[in-house]
Structures are given as C-alpha cells and as structure tokens.
XYZ file of C-alpha atoms in Angstrom:
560
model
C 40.174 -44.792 -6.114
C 41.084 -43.538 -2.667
C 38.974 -40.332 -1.976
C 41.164 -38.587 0.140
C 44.556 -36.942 -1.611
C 47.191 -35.711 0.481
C 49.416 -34.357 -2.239
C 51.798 -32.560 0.025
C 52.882 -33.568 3.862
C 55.056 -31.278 5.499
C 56.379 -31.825 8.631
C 57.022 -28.477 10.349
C 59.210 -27.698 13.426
C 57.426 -24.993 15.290
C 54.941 -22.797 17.107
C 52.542 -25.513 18.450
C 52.544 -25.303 22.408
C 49.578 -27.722 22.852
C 48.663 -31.098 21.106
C 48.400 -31.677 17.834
C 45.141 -30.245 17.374
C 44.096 -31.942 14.133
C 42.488 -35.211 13.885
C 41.134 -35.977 10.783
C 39.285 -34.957 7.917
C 36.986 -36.952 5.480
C 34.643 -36.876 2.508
C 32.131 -38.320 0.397
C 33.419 -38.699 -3.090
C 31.394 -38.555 -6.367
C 32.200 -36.662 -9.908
C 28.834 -34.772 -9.613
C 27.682 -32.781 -6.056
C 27.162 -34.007 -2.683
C 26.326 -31.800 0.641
C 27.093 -31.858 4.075
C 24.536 -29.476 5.554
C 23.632 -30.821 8.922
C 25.179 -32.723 12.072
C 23.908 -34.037 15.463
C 25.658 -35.732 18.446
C 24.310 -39.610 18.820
C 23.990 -40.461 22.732
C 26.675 -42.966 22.732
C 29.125 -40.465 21.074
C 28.936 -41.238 17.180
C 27.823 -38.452 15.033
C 24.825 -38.341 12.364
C 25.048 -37.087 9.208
C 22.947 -35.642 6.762
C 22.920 -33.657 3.474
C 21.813 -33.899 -0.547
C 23.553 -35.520 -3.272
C 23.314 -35.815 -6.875
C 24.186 -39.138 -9.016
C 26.253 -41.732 -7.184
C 28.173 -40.872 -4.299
C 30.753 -43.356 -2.273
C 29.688 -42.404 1.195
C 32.737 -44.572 2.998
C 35.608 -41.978 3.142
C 38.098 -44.921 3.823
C 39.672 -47.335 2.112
C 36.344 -49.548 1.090
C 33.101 -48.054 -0.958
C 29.657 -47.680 0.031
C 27.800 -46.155 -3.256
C 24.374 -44.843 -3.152
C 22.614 -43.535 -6.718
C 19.914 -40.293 -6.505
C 16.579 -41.154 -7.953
C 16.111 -38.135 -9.790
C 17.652 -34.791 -9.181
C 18.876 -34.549 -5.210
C 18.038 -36.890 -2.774
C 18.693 -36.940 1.182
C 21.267 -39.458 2.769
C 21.694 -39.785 6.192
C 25.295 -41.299 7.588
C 25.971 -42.343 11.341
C 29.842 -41.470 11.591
C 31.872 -43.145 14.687
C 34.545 -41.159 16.322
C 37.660 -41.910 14.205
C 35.955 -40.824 10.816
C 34.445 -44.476 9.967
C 31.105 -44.802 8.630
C 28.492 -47.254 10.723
C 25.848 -46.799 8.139
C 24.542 -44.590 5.556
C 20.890 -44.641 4.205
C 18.570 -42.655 1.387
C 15.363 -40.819 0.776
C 14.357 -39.250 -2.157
C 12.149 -39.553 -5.133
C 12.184 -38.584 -8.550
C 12.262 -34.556 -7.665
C 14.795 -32.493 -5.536
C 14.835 -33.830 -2.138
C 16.858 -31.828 0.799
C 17.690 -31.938 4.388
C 18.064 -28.752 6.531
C 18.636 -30.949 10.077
C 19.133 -33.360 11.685
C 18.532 -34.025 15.622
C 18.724 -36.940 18.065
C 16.305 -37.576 21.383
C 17.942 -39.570 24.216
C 16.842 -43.384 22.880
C 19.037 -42.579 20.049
C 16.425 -42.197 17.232
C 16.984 -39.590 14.372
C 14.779 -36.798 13.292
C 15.165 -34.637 9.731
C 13.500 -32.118 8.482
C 13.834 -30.565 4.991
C 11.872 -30.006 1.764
C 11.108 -32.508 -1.247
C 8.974 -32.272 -3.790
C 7.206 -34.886 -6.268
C 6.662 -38.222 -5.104
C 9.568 -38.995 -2.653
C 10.074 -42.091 -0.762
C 10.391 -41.755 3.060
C 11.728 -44.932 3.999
C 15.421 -45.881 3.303
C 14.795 -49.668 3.527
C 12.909 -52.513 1.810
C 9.566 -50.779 2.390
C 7.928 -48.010 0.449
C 6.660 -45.109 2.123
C 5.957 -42.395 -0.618
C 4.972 -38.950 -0.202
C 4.000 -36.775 -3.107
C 3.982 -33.076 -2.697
C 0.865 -31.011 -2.678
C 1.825 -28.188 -5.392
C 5.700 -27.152 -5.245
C 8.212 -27.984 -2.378
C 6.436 -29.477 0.868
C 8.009 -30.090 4.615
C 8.890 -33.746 5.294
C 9.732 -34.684 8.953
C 11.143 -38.532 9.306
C 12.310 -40.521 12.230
C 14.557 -43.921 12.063
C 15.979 -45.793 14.683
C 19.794 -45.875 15.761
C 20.681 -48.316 12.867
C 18.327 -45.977 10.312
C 15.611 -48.118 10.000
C 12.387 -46.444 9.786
C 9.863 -45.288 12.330
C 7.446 -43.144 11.160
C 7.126 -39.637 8.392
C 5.036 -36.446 8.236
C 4.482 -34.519 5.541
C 3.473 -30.703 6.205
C 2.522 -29.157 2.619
C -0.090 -26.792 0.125
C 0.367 -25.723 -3.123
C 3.038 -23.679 -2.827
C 6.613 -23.995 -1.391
C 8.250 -24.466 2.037
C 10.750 -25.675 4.257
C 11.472 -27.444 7.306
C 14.523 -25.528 8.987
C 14.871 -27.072 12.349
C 13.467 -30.396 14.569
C 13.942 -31.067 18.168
C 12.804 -33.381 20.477
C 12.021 -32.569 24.469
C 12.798 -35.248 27.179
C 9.032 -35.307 27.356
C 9.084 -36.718 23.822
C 7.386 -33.931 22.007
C 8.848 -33.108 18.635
C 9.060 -29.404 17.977
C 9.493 -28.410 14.025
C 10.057 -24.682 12.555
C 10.535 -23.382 9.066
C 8.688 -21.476 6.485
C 5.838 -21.676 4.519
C 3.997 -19.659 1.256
C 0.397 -19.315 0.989
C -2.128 -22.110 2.513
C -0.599 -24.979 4.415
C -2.013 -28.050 6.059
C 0.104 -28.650 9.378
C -1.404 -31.533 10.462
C 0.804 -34.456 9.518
C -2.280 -36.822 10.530
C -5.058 -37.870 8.775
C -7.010 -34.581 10.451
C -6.179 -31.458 8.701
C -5.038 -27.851 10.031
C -4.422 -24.972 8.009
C -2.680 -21.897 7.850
C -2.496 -18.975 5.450
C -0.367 -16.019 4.660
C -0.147 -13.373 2.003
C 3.509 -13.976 1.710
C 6.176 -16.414 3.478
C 5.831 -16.889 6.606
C 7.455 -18.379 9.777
C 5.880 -21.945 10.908
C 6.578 -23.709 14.518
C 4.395 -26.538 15.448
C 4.412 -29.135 18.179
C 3.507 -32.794 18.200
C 3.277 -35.528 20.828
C 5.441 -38.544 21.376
C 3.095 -40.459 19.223
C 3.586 -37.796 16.112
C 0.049 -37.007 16.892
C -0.205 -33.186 15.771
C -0.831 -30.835 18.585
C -0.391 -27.351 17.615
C 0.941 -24.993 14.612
C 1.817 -21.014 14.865
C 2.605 -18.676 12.028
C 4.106 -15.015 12.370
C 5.902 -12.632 10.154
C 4.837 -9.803 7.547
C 3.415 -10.124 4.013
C 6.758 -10.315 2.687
C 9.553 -12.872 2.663
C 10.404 -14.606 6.178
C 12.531 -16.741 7.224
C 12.896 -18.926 9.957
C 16.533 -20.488 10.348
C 16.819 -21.959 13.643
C 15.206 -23.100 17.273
C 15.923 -24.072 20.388
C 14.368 -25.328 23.603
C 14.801 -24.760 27.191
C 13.971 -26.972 30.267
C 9.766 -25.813 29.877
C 9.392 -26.402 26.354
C 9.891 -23.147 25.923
C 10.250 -22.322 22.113
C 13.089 -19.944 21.025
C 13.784 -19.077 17.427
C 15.815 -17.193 14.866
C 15.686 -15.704 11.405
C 14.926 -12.447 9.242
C 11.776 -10.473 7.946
C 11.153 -8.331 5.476
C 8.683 -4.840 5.768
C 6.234 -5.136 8.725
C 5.786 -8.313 10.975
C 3.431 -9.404 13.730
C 5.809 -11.768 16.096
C 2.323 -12.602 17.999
C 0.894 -15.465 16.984
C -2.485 -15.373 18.743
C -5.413 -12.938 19.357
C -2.856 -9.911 20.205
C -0.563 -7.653 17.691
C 3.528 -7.358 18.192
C 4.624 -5.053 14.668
C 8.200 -4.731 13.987
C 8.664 -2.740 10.940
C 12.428 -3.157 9.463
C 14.964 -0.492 9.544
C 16.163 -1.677 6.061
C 15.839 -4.290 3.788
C 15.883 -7.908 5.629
C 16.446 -7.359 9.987
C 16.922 -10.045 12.158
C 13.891 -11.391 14.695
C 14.694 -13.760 17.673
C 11.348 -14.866 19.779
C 9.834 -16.568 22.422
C 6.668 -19.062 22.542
C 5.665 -21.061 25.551
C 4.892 -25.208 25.592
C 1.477 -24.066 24.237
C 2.593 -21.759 21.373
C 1.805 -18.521 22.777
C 3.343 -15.783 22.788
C 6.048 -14.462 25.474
C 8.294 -12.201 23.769
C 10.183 -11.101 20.520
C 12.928 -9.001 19.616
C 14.087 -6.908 16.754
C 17.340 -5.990 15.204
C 18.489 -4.078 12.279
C 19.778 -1.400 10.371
C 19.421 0.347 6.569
C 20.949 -2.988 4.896
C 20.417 -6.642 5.260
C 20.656 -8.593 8.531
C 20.024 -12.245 9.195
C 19.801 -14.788 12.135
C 20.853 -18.109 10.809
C 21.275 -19.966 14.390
C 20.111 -20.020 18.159
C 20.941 -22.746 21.405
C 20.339 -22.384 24.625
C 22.928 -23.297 27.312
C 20.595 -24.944 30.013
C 21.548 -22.220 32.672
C 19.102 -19.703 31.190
C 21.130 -17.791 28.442
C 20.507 -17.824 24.599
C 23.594 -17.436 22.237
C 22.567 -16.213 18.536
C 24.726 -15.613 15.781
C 24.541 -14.772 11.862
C 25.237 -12.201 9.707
C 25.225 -8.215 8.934
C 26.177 -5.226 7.059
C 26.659 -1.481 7.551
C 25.487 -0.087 10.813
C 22.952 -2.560 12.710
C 21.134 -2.126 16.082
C 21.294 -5.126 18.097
C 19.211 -3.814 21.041
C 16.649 -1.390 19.474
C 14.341 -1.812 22.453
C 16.520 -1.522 25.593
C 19.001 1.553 25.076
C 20.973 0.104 21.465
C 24.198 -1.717 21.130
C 25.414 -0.800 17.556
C 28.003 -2.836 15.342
C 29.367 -1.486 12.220
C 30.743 -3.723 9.365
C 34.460 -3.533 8.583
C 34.151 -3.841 4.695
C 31.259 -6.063 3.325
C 29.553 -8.611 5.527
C 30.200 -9.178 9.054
C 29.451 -12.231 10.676
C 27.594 -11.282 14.704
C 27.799 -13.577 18.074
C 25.645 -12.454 20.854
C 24.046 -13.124 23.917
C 21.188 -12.952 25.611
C 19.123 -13.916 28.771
C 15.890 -15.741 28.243
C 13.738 -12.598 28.962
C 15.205 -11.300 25.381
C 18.174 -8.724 27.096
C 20.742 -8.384 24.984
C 24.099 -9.476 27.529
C 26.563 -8.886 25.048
C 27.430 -8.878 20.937
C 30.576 -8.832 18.980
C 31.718 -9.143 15.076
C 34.275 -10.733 12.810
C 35.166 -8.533 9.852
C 37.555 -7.617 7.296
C 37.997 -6.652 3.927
C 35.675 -9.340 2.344
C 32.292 -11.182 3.768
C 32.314 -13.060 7.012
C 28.863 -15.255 7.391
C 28.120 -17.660 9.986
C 25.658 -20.588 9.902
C 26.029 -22.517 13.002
C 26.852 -22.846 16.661
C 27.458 -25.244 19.588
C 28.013 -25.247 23.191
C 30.485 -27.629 24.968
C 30.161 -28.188 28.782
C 31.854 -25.567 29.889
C 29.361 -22.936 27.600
C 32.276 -21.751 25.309
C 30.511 -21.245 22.253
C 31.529 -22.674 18.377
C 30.635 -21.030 15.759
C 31.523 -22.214 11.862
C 30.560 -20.324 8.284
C 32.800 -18.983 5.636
C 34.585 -16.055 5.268
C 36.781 -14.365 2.395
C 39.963 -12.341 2.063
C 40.883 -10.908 5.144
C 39.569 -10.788 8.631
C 40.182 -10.743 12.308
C 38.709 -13.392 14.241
C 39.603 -11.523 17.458
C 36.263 -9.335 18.872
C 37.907 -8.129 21.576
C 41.213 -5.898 21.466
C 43.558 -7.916 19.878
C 44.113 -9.475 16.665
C 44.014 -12.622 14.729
C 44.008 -12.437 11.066
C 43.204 -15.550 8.593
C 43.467 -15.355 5.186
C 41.110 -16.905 2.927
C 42.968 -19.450 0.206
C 40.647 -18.652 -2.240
C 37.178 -17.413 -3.022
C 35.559 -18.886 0.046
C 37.051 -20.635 3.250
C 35.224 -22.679 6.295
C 36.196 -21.514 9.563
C 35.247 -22.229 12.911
C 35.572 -20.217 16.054
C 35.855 -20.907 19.751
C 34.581 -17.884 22.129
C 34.289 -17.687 25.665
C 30.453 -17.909 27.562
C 31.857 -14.145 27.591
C 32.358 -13.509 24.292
C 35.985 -13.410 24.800
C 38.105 -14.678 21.781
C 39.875 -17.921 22.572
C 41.057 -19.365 19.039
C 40.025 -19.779 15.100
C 40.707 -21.830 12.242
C 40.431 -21.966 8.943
C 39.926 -24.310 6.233
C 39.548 -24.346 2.786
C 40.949 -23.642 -1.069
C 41.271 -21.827 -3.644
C 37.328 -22.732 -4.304
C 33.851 -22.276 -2.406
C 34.450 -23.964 1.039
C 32.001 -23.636 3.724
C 31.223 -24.617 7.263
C 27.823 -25.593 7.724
C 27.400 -27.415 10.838
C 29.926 -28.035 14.308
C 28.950 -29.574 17.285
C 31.259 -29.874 20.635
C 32.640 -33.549 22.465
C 34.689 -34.736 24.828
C 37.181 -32.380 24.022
C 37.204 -32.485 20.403
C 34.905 -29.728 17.863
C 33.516 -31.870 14.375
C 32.455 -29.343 11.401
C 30.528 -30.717 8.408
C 30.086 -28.845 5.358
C 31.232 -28.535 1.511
C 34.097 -27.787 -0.511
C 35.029 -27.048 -4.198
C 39.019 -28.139 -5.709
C 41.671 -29.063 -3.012
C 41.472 -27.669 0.314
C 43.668 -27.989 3.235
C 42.153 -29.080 6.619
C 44.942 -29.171 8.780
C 44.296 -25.345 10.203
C 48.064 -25.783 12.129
C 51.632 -25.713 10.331
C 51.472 -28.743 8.793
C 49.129 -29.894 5.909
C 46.302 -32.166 5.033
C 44.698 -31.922 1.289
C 41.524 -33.246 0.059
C 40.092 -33.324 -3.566
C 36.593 -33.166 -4.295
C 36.114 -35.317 -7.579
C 33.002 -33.153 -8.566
C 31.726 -30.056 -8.581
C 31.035 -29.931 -4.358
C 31.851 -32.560 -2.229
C 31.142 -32.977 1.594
C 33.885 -33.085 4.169
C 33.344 -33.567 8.198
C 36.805 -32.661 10.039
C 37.780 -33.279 13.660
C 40.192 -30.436 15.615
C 40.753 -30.684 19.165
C 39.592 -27.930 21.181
C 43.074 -26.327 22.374
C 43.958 -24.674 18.800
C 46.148 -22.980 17.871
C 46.726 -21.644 13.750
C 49.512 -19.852 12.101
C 50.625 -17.398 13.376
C 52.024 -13.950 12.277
C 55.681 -14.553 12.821
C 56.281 -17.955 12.834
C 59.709 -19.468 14.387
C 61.636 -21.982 13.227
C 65.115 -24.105 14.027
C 66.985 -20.547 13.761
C 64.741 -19.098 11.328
C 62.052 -16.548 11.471
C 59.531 -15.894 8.716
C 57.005 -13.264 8.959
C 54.644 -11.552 8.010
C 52.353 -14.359 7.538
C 49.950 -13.696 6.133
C 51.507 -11.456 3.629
C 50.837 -8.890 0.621
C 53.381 -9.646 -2.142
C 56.873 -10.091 0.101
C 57.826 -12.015 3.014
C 61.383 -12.226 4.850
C 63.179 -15.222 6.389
C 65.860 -14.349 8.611
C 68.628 -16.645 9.819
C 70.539 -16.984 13.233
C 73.736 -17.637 11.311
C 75.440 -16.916 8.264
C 74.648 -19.366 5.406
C 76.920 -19.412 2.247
C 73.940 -20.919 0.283
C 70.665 -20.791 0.719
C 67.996 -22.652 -1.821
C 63.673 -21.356 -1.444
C 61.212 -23.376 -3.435
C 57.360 -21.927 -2.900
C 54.927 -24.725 -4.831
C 50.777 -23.886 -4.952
C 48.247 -25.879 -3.786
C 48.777 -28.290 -6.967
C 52.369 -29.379 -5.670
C 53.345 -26.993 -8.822
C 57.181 -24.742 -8.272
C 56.000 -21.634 -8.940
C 59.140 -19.887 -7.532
C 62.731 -21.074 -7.417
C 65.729 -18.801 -5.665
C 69.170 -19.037 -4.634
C 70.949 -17.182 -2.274
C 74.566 -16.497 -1.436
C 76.367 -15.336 1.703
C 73.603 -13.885 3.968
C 71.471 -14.306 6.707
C 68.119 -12.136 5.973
C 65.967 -12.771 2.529
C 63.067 -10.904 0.896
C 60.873 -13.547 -1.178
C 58.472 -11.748 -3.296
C 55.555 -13.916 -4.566
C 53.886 -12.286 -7.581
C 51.621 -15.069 -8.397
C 47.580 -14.831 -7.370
C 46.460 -14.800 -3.307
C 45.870 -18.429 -1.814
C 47.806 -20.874 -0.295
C 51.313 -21.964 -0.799
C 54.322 -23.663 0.726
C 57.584 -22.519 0.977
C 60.755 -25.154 0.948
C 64.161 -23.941 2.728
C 67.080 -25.292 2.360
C 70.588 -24.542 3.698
C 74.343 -25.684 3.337
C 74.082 -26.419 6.682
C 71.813 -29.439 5.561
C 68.548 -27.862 7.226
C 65.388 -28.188 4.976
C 62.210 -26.281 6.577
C 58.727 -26.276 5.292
C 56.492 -23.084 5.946
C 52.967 -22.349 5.051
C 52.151 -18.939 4.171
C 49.364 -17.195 3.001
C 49.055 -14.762 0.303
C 46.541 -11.820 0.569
C-alpha cells in the first residue's frame, strides 16, 4: 500500500511572495508505533535517522518496501535519508526488551554514533554478526558506532542495577567521543574491560569522555538527591563541555573536590553548565521560578555564544545571578529561546505562548547563526517574541512546529504542522538552504505549513514523519487574498467572512474536514460580502468557493 495519502490537493492562488517553501514530507508506515526522535547531518549532505519501533515497520517512504520486525518490545533503527526523501539504508538493534535511541551524531569520516537506553539482552550489531549486551539490573546506556553504510564498528555499554539513559553523543575533531545522560544509584562508566563507578542517592547527571580508540577516559556526576536530568550537550573549539537539563531540591553543579549548591525556586528549574576537556568544573547557572522549568537543548555557534531553549511556566528567572531577566507564561506552558556567551551571561531570552502549552525539544544553527527551533504546541499562540504577532492554530490536540529566529532573537517566520492528533517535532537540523524536522504523528496531518495541502496517514497508533521546508517561509496568514476575494480572520472563532470585488448573483461554499468529509454546504444570492459560521469542533478544514463567474477558490482556515 502506498504510505503516504494525499487525500485533498488544493491549488491556491495567493499570498506566497517567495518560493514554494515546501519540499516534501515522508514516513515510516506500520499498523503498530514507530518514532522519529533524533536527526544528524551526514558530511556529504544526506541525513541519519534514528528512533524506536514496535512490530514491523516499512522504513522506505516511497513507492518500494523495506520491512524490518522488533525482537521484542521496541527496538532502535537507524535510516541514512538522501536529500529528496529516499532512503540509502536502514538498519536494527534491539533485543528481546525495550530498546531506545535518544541521538544520533556524525564525526567528519562520516561514521554514526547513538546513544540511548536498552535493557535485557540486546544485540548491538545490525548485521550478520552478534554483538549482545545484557543489562546490569533495569535500563543501561548503550553507545554504538557504524560506518557510513551502517556496518558496525564498535559498542559500549555504561550500566548498574538500576536505570539510565544516554541523552546526547558527540564527537570532537580530535576524535574524542563525549556522552551525557542520567543515571540512578551505582554505575560502572567504564565501557572497557576496567571498571569505574559512580554513585548517587538519587538520579543524577552523567558526562564522560573517551578517546578515539573508545578507550574510557573520564566520567563526572552532579545534581541533588532528587530527580535530574540531563537533556542535551554541546562542544566548543577546546573540548569544552556545555550542557542542559533540570534538577529537583538542592544540587552541587561541581563535580570535583569543591561545592556549587543551587537550591530550586520551585519544583523542577533549569541548570546549564560548563566543564573543561578534563571534566572540571568552570561554571554553572541556575534558572527558575515557583513551578516547573526545563532545558531540553543547547549548541554552540562556533563564534563563542550558546543558544538554549525548552520549556516554562508561571513566572521564571532566567538570570538569577547577574541582575534577573523574568518571563511570565501566557496561559499554561511556554516554550523559552535564549542566549548566552560562553562565560554563562545571559545575552538575551524570549517566549512563545498562548492559551494552551508551547514546549520545545530541539534546535539548530545554519551558517548564518539564525537559530531553529521545533516542539509542539496547542491551541493558540504567537510565535512572534518581539512586538508583533503571528498566531498558529493548533489542528488538534497537539501540532509540530518549527521556528526560525534571528542570532538576535528577532522573529523571522513559523510553521506548523500537524492534526487533529498528537504531532510533535522532535528533531531539525539546518542545510543548504533548506530546514528537515523529524518527529511523530497520530491520524492525518497536513505538512504543507503554506496555502496549499499535503496529508499523511499514520497506519498505527504513531508513526514517524521527516519533512523538508525551505528556509524563506512564509504560513497563512491572517487575511488572506485571493483573485478578488478576501477571507479573514484566519484563524477564526466560530465565523469567518469572504468578501468579493464584484457582485456575484450566485455564490456556492463547501468547507470539508480533514477526512475530505462536507461538513457545511451554502448558497448565496446577489451579494458580494458572506459570513460562514462553522459550528463543528476546532481543527483544520478547507473551504471550496465557487462563483457564477466560473471562479472556484480553495482556502485553508483554521478553527480555534
């Protein structure tokens, strides 16, 4: 069966000044769940892939198959994705437990690195070959590198006996592999035969380095007695070690001899912090306020400025430390992008709210430092930090978006994508002029964010979709003009007008939902200005005009 469904294309004179901004969008199609969680640029411009998927999965999104088949509950892949949406390749680990990636990275010969959690007895290498790791007590850290055709190289296994996770890998142009995550109770960090353990009382925050021959060099823990998490890292030119997550009650951010405390405002606040080459410590930062905060991504721009974002509510403090720089939510969660110089000042920090929750989980750089950002968001919100406005509507319960800002923080566009199910972003990365996003979607969701349309069905519960938007966007707008028609608001509460340049003796509006189904059908009679009213749930739907003077229009609008 073909995976991708375009049940409706609509062809809509209008509003676009630039380009067509969409490329493409594709998924991996199975009746039960598949993931896409994490992405990386390749060095000769194709994309890697990874995520977790349950029973079998057709991993070619074109017209030929590729099926894979879980071992037991959810096992990794990882895909290598050329620039038109084609897959090169697509390989498997996993074992008889539940097996899951958190990322994925490339160094510059073009082998791949993942990190993420398993648990039994899970085999490491996709090929002929067995490689099998079993898992100490609960959930343990693999690390695994293949070469550019996903062949394998070599695994680690960090674990004890109880749970954690491998959040982030990176490799230096030296060739040292950097790993961070989290971690309950005892841990061996030594992926060697040699052993080297840490403790805490709680979970903690890991990073540890290792050489170019996976030979393990160091390991650091910090954090409280609590619940910890370490989401993301970066590197600058030193080896410099940068990362980003959330704590809970009071936590040293020193990993050696000396004591930093941060003691939260609320319930979870957000850490960022600095370690040199050698793992010690240079400097850490806290921000909060009386409800829950969290850092879910940091990268560093190679001209000596961090860029964080993630996610708060209520009142939060961004710069505690030197003078404050408070944000207040708009309505439930907010999603935060900020930046910062690599001495931990705070440069600048601004929001995207509404009525609903706005979450990020990742950001990119292109070359020019504007900064991508993609998540979710719900209901309402403006996507504009600055001044100005620019509202998206979510089509149902959750939507993907992603977000181009300025190295300034100035707004420069946003789109949306999504359903009337649980969409989300979960990974974007920046090339040649063009922004990919990899995540997950529920139902049918449109990934066109422009006029015009393009549907995709996920056969099962979730299924994983990577999209490709040039980077001159531009989405619906307010008021949108047409051949001598004008329809606004969009988006709207329950009515919307059209208004006509001329007289019409006849006018005919069809509005269908997302399933191609009429769920409105009006005539009108010697005028030039309607009022539609749409009483049927929020979402997406598309509106069909027609006139006697044989025009035919097709709108999207969005219902709040």
């Amino acid at each position: 069966m073909k995976k991708k469904l375009l049940l409706i294309t609509m062809i809509l004179a209008g509003i676009m000044v630039h380009a067509q901004p969409f490329k493409w969008a594709k998924q991996f199609s199975s009746t039960s769940l598949n993931y896409g969680i994490t992405m990386a640029k390749y060095p000769s411009g194709e994309m890697i892939v990874s995520g977790g998927f349950e029973g079998t999965v057709d991993f070619d999104p074109g017209e030929d198959t590729h099926f894979l088949t879980s071992f037991g509950a959810k096992d990794v892949y990882v895909a290598k994705i050329d620039v038109e949406g084609n897959l090169l390749w697509v390989k498997q680990i996993g074992g008889t437990g539940d097996d899951f990636p958190r990322n994925v990275s490339c160094d510059a010969s073009g082998n791949i690195y993942i990190t993420g959690v398993f648990e039994g007895t899970a085999d490491m290498d996709p090929g002929e070959a067995t490689v099998n790791f079993t898992s100490i007590g609960g959930k343990d850290v693999f690390i695994a590198e293949l070469n550019g055709n996903g062949d394998y190289i070599w695994a680690g296994q960090l674990g004890g006996v109880n749970d954690g996770t491998g959040t982030r890998v990176m490799v230096a142009p030296s060739g040292n592999i950097y790993i961070s995550g989290y971690y309950i109770g005892t841990f061996d960090f030594d992926p060697g035969p040699a052993e080297f353990y840490m403790s805490t009382n709680g979970q903690s925050i890991f990073v540890e380095k290792l050489n170019s021959n996976h030979e393990f060099v160091w390991a650091k823990t910090m954090g409280s007695t609590l619940f910890d998490y370490c989401q993301s890292m970066c590197l600058d030119e030193e080896e410099n070690v940068y990362t980003i997550g959330s704590f809970k009650g009071e936590g040293d951010f020193d990993p050696g001899d000396g004591t930093v405390l941060f003691t939260v405002f609320g319930g979870n606040d957000i850490f960022v912090s600095k370690l040199n080459s050698n793992g010690n410590y240079v400097w850490a930062k806290h921000m909060g306020g009386t409800s829950d905060e969290f850092g879910q991504s940091i990268v560093y721009d190679y001209e000596g400025h961090l860029y964080i974002t993630g996610n708060f509510m209520g009142a939060v403090d961004f710069a505690p430390d030197d003078g404050g720089m408070i944000l207040t939510s708009f309505g439930g969660r907010d999603e935060f992008t900020g930046k910062m110089d690599t001495e931990g000042n705070l440069l600048w920090v601004n929001q995207i709210g509404g009525e609903g929750d706005q979450s990020s989980y990742a950001m990119a750089l292109d070359n020019n430092n504007n900064v991508y950002v993609t998540g979710y968001f719900t209901e309402t919100a403006d996507f504009d930090p600055g001044e100005g406005t620019y509202w998206m509507t979510s089509a149902g319960d959750l939507d993907a978006f992603v977000s181009k800002l300025s190295s300034n923080g100035t707004f420069i566009w946003a789109a949306g994508m999504g359903g009337p199910l649980y969409d989300r972003g979960m990974s974007v990365i920046s090339d040649q002029g063009n922004v990919y996003t990899v995540g997950y979607f529920g139902g049918t969701a449109d990934f066109d964010p422009g006029i015009e349309n393009y549907l995709l069905t996920a056969l099962g519960e979730r299924a994983a979709f990577i999209s490709k938007l040039g980077a001159e966007l531009v989405g619906v707008a307010e008021d949108m003009v047409y051949d001598g028609i004008t329809v606004y608001p969009n988006p709207m509460n329950e009515d919307f007008h059209i208004d006509f340049n001329d007289l019409h003796q006849h006018i005919v509006v069809n509005i269908y939902n997302m399933q191609g189904q009429v769920v409105l059908h009006q005539e009108y009679l010697n005028t030039n200005r309607i009022t539609v009213s749409l009483k049927d749930a929020p979402g997406l739907y598309f509106v069909q005009v027609a006139t006697d003077a044989d025009q035919t229009e097709w709108i999207k609008i969005i219902k709040k």
